[in-house]
mmCIF file of C-alpha atoms in Angstrom:
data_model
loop_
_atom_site.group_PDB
_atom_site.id
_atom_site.type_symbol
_atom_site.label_atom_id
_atom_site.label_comp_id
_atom_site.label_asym_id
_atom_site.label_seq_id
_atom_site.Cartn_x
_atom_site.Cartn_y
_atom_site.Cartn_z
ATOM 1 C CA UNK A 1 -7.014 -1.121 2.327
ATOM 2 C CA UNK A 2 -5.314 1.417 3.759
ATOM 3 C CA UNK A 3 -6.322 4.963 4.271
ATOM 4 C CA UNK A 4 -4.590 8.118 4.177
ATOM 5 C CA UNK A 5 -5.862 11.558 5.882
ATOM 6 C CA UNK A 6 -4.912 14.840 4.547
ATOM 7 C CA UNK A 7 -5.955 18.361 5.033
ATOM 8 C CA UNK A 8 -9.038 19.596 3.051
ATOM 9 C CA UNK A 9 -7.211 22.389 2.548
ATOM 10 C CA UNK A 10 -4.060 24.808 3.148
ATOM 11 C CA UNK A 11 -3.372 28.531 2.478
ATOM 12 C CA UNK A 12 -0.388 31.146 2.515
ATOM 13 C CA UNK A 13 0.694 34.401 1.208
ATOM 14 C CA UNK A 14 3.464 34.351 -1.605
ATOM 15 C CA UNK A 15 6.772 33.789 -0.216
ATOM 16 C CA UNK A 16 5.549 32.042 3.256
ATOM 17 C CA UNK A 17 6.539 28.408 3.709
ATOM 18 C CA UNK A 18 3.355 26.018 4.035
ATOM 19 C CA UNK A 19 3.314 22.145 4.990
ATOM 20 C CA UNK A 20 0.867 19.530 4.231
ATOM 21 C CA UNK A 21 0.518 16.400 6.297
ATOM 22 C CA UNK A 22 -0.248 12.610 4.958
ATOM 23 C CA UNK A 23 -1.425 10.362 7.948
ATOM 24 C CA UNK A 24 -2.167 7.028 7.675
ATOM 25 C CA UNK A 25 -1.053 4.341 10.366
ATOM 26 C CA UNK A 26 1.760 2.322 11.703
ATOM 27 C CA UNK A 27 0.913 -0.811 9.242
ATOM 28 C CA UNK A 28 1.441 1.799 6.704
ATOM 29 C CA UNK A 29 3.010 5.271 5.885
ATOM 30 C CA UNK A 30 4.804 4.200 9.497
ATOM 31 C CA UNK A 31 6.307 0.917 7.676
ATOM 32 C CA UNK A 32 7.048 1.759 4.339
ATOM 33 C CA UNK A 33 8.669 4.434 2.832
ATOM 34 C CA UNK A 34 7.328 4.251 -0.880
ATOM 35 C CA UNK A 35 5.616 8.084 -0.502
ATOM 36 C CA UNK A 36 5.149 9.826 -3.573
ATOM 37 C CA UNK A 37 3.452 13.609 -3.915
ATOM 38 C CA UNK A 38 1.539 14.653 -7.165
ATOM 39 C CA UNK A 39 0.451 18.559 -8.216
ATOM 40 C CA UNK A 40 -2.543 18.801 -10.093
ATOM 41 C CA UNK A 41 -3.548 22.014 -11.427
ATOM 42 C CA UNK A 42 -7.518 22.687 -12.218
ATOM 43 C CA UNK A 43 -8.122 20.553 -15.965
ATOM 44 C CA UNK A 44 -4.489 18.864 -16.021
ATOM 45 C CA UNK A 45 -3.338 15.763 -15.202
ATOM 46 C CA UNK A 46 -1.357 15.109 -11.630
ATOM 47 C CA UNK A 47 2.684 15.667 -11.594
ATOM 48 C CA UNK A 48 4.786 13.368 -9.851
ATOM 49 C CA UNK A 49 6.778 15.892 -7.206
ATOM 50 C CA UNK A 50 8.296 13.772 -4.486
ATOM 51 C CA UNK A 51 8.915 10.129 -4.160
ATOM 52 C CA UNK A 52 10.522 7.778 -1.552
ATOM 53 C CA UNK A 53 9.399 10.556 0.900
ATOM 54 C CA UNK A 54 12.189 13.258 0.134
ATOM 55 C CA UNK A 55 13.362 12.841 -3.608
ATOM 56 C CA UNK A 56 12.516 15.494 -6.340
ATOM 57 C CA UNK A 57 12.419 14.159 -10.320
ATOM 58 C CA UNK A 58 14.471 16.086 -12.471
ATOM 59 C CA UNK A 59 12.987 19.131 -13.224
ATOM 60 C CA UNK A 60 10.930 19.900 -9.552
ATOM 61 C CA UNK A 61 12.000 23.050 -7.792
ATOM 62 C CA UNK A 62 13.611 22.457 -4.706
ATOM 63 C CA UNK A 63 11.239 24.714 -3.215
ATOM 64 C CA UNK A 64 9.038 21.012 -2.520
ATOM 65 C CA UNK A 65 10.140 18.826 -0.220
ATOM 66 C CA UNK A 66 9.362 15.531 1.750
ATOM 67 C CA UNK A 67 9.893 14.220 4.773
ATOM 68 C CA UNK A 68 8.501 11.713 7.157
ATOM 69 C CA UNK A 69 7.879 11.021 10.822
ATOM 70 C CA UNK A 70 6.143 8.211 12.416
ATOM 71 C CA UNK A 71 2.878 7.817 10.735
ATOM 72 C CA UNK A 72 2.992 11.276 8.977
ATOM 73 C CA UNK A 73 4.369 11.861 5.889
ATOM 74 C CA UNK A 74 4.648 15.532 4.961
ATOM 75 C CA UNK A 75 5.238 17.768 2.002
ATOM 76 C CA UNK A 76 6.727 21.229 2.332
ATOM 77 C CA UNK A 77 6.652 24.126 0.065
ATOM 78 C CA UNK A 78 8.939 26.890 0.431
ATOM 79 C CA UNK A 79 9.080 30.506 -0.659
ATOM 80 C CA UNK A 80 4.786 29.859 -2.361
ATOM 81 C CA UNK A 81 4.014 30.912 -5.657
ATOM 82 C CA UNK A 82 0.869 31.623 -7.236
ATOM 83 C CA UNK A 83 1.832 28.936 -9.422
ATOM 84 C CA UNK A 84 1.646 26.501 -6.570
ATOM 85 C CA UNK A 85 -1.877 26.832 -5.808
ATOM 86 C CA UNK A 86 -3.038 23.342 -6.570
ATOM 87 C CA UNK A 87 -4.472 20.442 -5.318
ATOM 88 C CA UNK A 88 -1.907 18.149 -3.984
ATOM 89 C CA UNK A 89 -2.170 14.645 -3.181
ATOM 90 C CA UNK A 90 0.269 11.970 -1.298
ATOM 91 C CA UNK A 91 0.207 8.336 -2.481
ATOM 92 C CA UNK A 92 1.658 5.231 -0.753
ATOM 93 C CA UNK A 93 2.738 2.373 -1.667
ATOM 94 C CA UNK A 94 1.807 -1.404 0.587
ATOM 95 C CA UNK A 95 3.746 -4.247 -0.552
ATOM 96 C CA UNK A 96 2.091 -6.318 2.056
ATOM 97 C CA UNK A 97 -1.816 -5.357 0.182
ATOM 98 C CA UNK A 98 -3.391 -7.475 -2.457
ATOM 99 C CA UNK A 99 -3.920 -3.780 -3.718
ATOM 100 C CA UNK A 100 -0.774 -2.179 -2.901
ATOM 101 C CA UNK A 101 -1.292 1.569 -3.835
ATOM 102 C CA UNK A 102 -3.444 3.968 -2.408
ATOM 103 C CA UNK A 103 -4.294 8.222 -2.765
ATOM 104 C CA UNK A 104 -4.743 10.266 -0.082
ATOM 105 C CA UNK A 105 -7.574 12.662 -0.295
ATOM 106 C CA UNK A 106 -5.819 15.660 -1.472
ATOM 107 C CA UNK A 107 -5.555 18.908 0.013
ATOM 108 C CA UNK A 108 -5.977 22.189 -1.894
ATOM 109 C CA UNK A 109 -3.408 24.732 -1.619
ATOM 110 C CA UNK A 110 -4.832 28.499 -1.844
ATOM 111 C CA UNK A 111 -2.326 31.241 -1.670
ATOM 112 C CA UNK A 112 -3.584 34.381 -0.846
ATOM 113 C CA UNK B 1 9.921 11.734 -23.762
ATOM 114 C CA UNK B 2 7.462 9.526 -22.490
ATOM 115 C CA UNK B 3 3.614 10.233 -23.188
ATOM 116 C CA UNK B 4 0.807 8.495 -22.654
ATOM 117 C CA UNK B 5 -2.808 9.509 -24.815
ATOM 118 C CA UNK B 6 -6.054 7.975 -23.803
ATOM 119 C CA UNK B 7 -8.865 7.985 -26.521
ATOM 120 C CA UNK B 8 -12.320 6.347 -26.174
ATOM 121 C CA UNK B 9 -15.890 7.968 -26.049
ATOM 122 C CA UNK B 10 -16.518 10.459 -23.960
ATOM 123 C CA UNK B 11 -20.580 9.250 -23.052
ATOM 124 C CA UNK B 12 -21.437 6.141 -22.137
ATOM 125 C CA UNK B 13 -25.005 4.997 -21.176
ATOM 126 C CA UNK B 14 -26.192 2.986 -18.061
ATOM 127 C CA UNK B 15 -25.346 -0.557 -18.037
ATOM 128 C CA UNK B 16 -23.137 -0.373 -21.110
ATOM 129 C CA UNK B 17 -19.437 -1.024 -21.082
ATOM 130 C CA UNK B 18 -16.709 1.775 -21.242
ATOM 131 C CA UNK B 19 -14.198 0.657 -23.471
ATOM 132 C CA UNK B 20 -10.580 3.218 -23.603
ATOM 133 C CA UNK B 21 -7.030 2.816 -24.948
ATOM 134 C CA UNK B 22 -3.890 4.315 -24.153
ATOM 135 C CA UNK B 23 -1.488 4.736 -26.541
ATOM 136 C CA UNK B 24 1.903 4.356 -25.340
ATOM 137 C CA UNK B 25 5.510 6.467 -27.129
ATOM 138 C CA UNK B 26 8.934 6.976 -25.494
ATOM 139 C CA UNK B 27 8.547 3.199 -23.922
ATOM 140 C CA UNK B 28 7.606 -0.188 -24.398
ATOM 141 C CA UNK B 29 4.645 -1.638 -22.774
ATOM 142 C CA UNK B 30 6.787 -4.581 -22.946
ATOM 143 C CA UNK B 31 9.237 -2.633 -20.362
ATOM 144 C CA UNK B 32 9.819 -4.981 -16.961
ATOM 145 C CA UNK B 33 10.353 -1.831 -15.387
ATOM 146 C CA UNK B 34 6.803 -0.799 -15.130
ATOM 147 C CA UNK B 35 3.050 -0.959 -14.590
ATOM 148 C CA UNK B 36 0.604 0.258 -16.719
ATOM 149 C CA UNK B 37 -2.206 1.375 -15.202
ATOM 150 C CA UNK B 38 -5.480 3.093 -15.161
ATOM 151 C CA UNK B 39 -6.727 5.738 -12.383
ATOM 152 C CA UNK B 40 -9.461 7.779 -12.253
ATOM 153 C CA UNK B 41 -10.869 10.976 -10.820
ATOM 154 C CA UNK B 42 -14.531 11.808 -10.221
ATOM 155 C CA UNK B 43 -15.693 15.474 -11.340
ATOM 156 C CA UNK B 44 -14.831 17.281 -7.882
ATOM 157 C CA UNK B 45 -13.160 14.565 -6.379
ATOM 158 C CA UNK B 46 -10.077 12.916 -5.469
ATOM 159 C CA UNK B 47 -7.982 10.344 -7.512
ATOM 160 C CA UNK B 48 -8.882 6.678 -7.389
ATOM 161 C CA UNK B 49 -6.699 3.522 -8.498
ATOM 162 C CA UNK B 50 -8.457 1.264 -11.192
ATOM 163 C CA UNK B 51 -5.830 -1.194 -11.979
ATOM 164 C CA UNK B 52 -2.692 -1.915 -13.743
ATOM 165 C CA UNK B 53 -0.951 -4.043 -16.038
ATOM 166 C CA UNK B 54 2.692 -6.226 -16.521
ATOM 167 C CA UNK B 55 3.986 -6.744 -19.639
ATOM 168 C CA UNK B 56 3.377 -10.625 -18.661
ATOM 169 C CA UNK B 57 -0.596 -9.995 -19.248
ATOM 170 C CA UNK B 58 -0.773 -9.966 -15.133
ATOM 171 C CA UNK B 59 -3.167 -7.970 -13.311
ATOM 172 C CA UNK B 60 -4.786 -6.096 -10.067
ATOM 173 C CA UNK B 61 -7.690 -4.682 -10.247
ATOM 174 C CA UNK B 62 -8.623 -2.430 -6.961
ATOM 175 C CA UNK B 63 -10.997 -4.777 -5.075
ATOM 176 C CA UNK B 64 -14.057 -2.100 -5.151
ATOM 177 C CA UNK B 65 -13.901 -2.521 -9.118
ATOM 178 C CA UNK B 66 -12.797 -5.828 -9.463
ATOM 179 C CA UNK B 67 -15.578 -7.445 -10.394
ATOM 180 C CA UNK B 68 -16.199 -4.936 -13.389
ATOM 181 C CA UNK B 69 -12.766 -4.513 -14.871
ATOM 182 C CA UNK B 70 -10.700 -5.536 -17.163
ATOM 183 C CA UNK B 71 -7.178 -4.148 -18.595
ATOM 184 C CA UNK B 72 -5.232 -5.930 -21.464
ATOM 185 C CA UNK B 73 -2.509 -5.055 -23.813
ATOM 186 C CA UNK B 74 -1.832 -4.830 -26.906
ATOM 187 C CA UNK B 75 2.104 -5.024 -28.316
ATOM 188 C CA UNK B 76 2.155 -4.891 -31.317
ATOM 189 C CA UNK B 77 0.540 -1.373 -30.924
ATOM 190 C CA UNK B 78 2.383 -0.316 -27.697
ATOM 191 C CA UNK B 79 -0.957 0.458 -26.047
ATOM 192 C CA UNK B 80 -3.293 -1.069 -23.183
ATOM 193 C CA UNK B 81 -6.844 -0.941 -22.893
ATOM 194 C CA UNK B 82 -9.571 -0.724 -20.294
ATOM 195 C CA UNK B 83 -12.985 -2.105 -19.992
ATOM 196 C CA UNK B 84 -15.223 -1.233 -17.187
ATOM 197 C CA UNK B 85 -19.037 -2.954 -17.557
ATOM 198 C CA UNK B 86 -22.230 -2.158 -15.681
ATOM 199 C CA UNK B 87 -21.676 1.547 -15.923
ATOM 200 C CA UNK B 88 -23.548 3.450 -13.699
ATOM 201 C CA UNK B 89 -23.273 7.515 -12.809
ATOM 202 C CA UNK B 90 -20.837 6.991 -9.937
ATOM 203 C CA UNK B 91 -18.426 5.958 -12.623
ATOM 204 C CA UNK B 92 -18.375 9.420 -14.557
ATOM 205 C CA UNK B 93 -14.744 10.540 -14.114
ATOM 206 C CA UNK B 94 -12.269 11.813 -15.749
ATOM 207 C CA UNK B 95 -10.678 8.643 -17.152
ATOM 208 C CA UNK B 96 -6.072 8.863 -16.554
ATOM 209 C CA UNK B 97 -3.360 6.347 -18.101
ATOM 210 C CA UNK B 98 -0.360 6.234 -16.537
ATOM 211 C CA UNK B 99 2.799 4.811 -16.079
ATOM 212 C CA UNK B 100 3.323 3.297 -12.694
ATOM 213 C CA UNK B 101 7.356 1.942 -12.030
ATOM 214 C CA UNK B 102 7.273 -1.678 -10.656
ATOM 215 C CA UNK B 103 9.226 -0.764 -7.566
ATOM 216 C CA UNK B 104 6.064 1.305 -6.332
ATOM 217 C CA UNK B 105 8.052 4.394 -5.326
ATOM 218 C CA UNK B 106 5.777 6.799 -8.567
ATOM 219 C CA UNK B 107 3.275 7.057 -11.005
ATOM 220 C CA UNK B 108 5.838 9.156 -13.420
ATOM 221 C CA UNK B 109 3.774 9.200 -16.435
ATOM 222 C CA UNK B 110 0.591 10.828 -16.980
ATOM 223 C CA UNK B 111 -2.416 10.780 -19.781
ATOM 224 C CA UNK B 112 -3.886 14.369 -20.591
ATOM 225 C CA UNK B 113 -7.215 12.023 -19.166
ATOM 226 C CA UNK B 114 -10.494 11.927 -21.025
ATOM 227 C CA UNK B 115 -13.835 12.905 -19.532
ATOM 228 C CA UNK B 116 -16.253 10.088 -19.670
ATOM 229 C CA UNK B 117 -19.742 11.043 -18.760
ATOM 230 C CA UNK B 118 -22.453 8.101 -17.792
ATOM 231 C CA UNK B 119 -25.895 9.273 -19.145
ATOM 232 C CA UNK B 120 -28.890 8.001 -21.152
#
């Protein structure tokens, strides 16, 4: 099963640009490139923000972003909100696993 | 729209078995398109798969539950159900359902989640 490593946590001030890493290994964020981001605010369920690394659903500011390199996926948010401060979590999908999805950890976004 | 609402009991005790439904509008659980699924987050804690669900009746279960777990469905009622036995305290969580697209790229769809608490 694979394993994915976040930040505990990340912080800004409103307006600042903050990035939060995914890191798993070559067998997997580094092979595949089913990476999906959810939001979850404190009592609410997650919200889908990014999948396939870089693509927003309808309705997600383009202030969030994906990307990936090597074994790091990475999710960017521009211009921060108070409304952003959340934990955030990345999610992969392994087509080679008998279990094929996994969370990462989740980091918590403060802003300041 | 789609939405997703879990019910069951919200306290279960030791050894019993948790038994939830989700109750599916906006889709069919008979979609191809999709998973149904069940995840879970402990009070505190990050989010953890349970399992999921074709509209062919096939499973997979995450192997650290496996041997616990069960999710059917249910057609006629557009809903799918979970039962988890041998409860113990590490399994009070708050309880998602969710929809889960078969290609793997998102979980799209997301239950409100229910609380259930393991006590005696």
């Amino acid at each position: 099963q694979s394993a994915l490593t976040h930040p505990a946590s990340v912080s800004g001030s409103p307006g600042q640009s903050i990035t939060i890493s995914c890191t798993g290994t070559s067998n997997d964020i580094g092979r595949y490139n089913l990476v999906s981001w959810y939001q979850q605010h404190p009592g609410k369920a997650p919200r889908l923000i990014i999948y396939e690394v870089d693509k927003r659903p309808s309705g997600i500011s383009d202030r969030f972003s994906g990307s990936k390199s090597g074994n790091t996926a990475s999710l960017t948010i521009s211009g921060l909100q108070p409304e952003d401060e959340a934990d955030y979590y990345c999610s992969l999908y392994v087509s080679s696993s008998t279990f094929p999805y996994v969370f990462g950890a989740g980091t918590k976004v403060t802003v300041l | 729209q789609v939405q997703l609402q879990e019910s069951g009991p919200g306290l279960v005790k030791p050894s019993e078995t948790l038994s939830l439904t989700c109750i599916v509008s906006g889709d069919s659980v008979s979609s191809g398109s999709h998973y149904w699924s069940w995840i879970r987050q402990p009070p505190g804690k990050g989010l953890e798969w349970i399992g999921y669900i074709y509209f062919t009746g096939n499973t997979n279960y995450h192997p650290s539950l496996e041997s616990r777990v069960t999710i059917s469905l249910e057609t006629s009622k557009n809903q799918f159900s979970l039962r988890l036995r041998s409860m113990t305290a590490a399994d009070t969580a708050i309880y998602f359902c969710a929809r889960t697209r078969r290609s793997g790229d998102k979980v799209d769809y997301w239950g409100q989640g229910t609380l259930v608490t393991v006590s005696s």
